XYZ file of C-alpha atoms in Angstrom:
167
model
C 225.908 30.157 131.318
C 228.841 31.648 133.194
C 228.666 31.807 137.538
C 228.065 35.334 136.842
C 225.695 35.514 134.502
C 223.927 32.636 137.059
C 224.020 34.905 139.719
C 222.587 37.955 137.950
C 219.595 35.735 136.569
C 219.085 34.774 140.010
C 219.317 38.385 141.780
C 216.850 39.358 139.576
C 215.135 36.185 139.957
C 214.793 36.831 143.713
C 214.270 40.309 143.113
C 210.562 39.522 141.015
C 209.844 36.881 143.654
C 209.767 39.392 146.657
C 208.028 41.520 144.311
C 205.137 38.894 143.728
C 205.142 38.278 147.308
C 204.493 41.815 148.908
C 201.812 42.342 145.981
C 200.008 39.589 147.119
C 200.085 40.695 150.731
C 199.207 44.093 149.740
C 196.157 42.667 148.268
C 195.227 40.632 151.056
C 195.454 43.140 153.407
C 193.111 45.120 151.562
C 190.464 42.005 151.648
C 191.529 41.399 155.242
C 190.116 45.135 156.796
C 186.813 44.341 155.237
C 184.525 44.119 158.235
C 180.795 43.376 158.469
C 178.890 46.064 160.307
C 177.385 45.120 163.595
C 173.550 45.716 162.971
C 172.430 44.734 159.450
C 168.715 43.297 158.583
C 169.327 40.985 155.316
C 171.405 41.025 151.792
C 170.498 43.973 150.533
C 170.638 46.265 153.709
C 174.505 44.886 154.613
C 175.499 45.487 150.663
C 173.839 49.142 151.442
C 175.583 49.723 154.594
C 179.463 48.501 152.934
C 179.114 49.825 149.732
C 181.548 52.610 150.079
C 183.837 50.390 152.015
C 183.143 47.434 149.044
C 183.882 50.393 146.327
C 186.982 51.343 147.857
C 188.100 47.458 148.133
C 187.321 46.919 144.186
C 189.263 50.269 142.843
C 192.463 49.217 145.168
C 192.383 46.031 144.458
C 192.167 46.841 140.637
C 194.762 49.140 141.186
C 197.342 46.564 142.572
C 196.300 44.376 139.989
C 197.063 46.607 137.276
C 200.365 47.897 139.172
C 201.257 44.005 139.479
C 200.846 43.405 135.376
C 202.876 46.291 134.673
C 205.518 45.361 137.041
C 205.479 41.752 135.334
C 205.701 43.210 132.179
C 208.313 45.711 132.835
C 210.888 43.301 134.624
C 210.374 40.581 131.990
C 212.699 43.134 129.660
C 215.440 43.038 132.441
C 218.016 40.491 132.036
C 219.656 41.523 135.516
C 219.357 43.408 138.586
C 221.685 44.971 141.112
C 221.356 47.264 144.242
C 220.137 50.444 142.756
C 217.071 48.798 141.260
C 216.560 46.683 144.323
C 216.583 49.786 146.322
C 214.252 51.531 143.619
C 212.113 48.726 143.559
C 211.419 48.906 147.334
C 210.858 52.395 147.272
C 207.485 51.301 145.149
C 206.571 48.476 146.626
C 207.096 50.557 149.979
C 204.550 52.804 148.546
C 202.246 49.843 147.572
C 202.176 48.492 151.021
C 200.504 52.125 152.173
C 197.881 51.781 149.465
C 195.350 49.689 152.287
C 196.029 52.795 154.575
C 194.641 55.111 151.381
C 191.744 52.954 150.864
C 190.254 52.624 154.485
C 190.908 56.718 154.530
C 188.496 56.602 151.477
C 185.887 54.330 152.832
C 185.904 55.870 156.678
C 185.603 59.429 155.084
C 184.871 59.631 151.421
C 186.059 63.158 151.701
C 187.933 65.546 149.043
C 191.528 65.439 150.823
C 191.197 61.571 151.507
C 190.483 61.381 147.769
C 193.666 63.314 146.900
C 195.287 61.333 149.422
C 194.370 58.332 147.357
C 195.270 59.675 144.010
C 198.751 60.911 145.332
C 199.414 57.292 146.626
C 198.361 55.899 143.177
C 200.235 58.448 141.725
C 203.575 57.669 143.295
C 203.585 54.386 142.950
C 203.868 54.878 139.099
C 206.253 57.400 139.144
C 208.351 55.015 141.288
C 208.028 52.801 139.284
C 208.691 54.845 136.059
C 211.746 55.304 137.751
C 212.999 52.166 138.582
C 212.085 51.027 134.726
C 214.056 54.005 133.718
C 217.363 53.630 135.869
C 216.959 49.900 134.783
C 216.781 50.645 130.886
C 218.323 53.602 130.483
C 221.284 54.131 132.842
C 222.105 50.808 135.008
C 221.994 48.887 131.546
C 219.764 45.862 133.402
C 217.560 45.306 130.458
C 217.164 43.424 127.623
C 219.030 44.624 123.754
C 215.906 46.791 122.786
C 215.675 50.264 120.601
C 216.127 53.145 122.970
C 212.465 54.397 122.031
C 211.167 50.715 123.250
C 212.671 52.026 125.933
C 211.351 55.094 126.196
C 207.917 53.966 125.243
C 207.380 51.441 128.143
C 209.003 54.613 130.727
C 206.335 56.323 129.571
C 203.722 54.030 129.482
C 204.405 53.097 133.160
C 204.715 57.041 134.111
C 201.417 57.836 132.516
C 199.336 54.575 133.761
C 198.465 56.503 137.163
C 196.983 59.755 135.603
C 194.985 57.339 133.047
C 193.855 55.019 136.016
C 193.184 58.482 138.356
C 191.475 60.068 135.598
């Protein structure tokens, strides 16, 4: 292994690592803003009185889950990064970090617009992630010797997981 091709396995070494590392906050902080209510008479009466805020909490956190598989999945094809995708790649996980802010609008409200507040979030993330796969595989030349319609396949696979987890 040259020094080069050393530091590009480590770049994008790093890269995944700060990746895994503000997906696991995310999903922390999503745990973390879980608070009992002040007046609550037994189990079932405190599971009544946070299930909306207990709902919200499961969907998100499936959410990041399934955002954090696909990003696993996706970078495993790269063999390098550089700063275009790390920029990208922020851009997402930027987006990521606002999903707790989407989720408490859902369980303080529960209305209509903090729905499609939700949904956009959700939605944006994949797209920005799409995105980053696709400058990765198609133009910045980052990933692994694969068919262009591999390619094209897991772009679209990662565009389209946010309509089929919305829908």
């Amino acid at each position: 292994m040259t020094d080069n091709t050393h530091k590009e396995a480590q770049h994008l070494h790093r890269l995944i690592l700060f990746s895994d590392a503000v997906f696991a906050i995310a999903i922390t902080l999503l745990a973390i803003e879980i608070h009992p209510p002040e007046h609550w008479h037994g189990v079932a009466d405190l599971f009544g009185q946070m299930q909306h805020k207990l709902m919200a909490y499961a969907v998100s956190f499936a959410v990041v889950g399934i955002y954090w598989i696909s990003h696993r999945r996706t970078y495993s094809r790269l063999r390098k990064a550089n700063g275009v995708l790390d920029i990208l790649n922020l851009a997402m996980l930027g987006l990521l970090a606002l999903l707790q802010l989407a989720t408490e609008l859902l369980w303080e409200s529960g209305s209509a617009a903090a729905a499609l507040v939700y949904v956009g979030l959700v939605t944006a993330i994949g797209l920005a992630h799409a995105v980053a796969w696709g400058y990765a595989a198609l133009l910045g030349g980052l990933s692994e010797p694969m068919p262009a319609i591999e390619k094209i396949y897991v772009l679209l696979r990662v565009a389209l997981l946010p309509g089929l987890m919305c829908g």
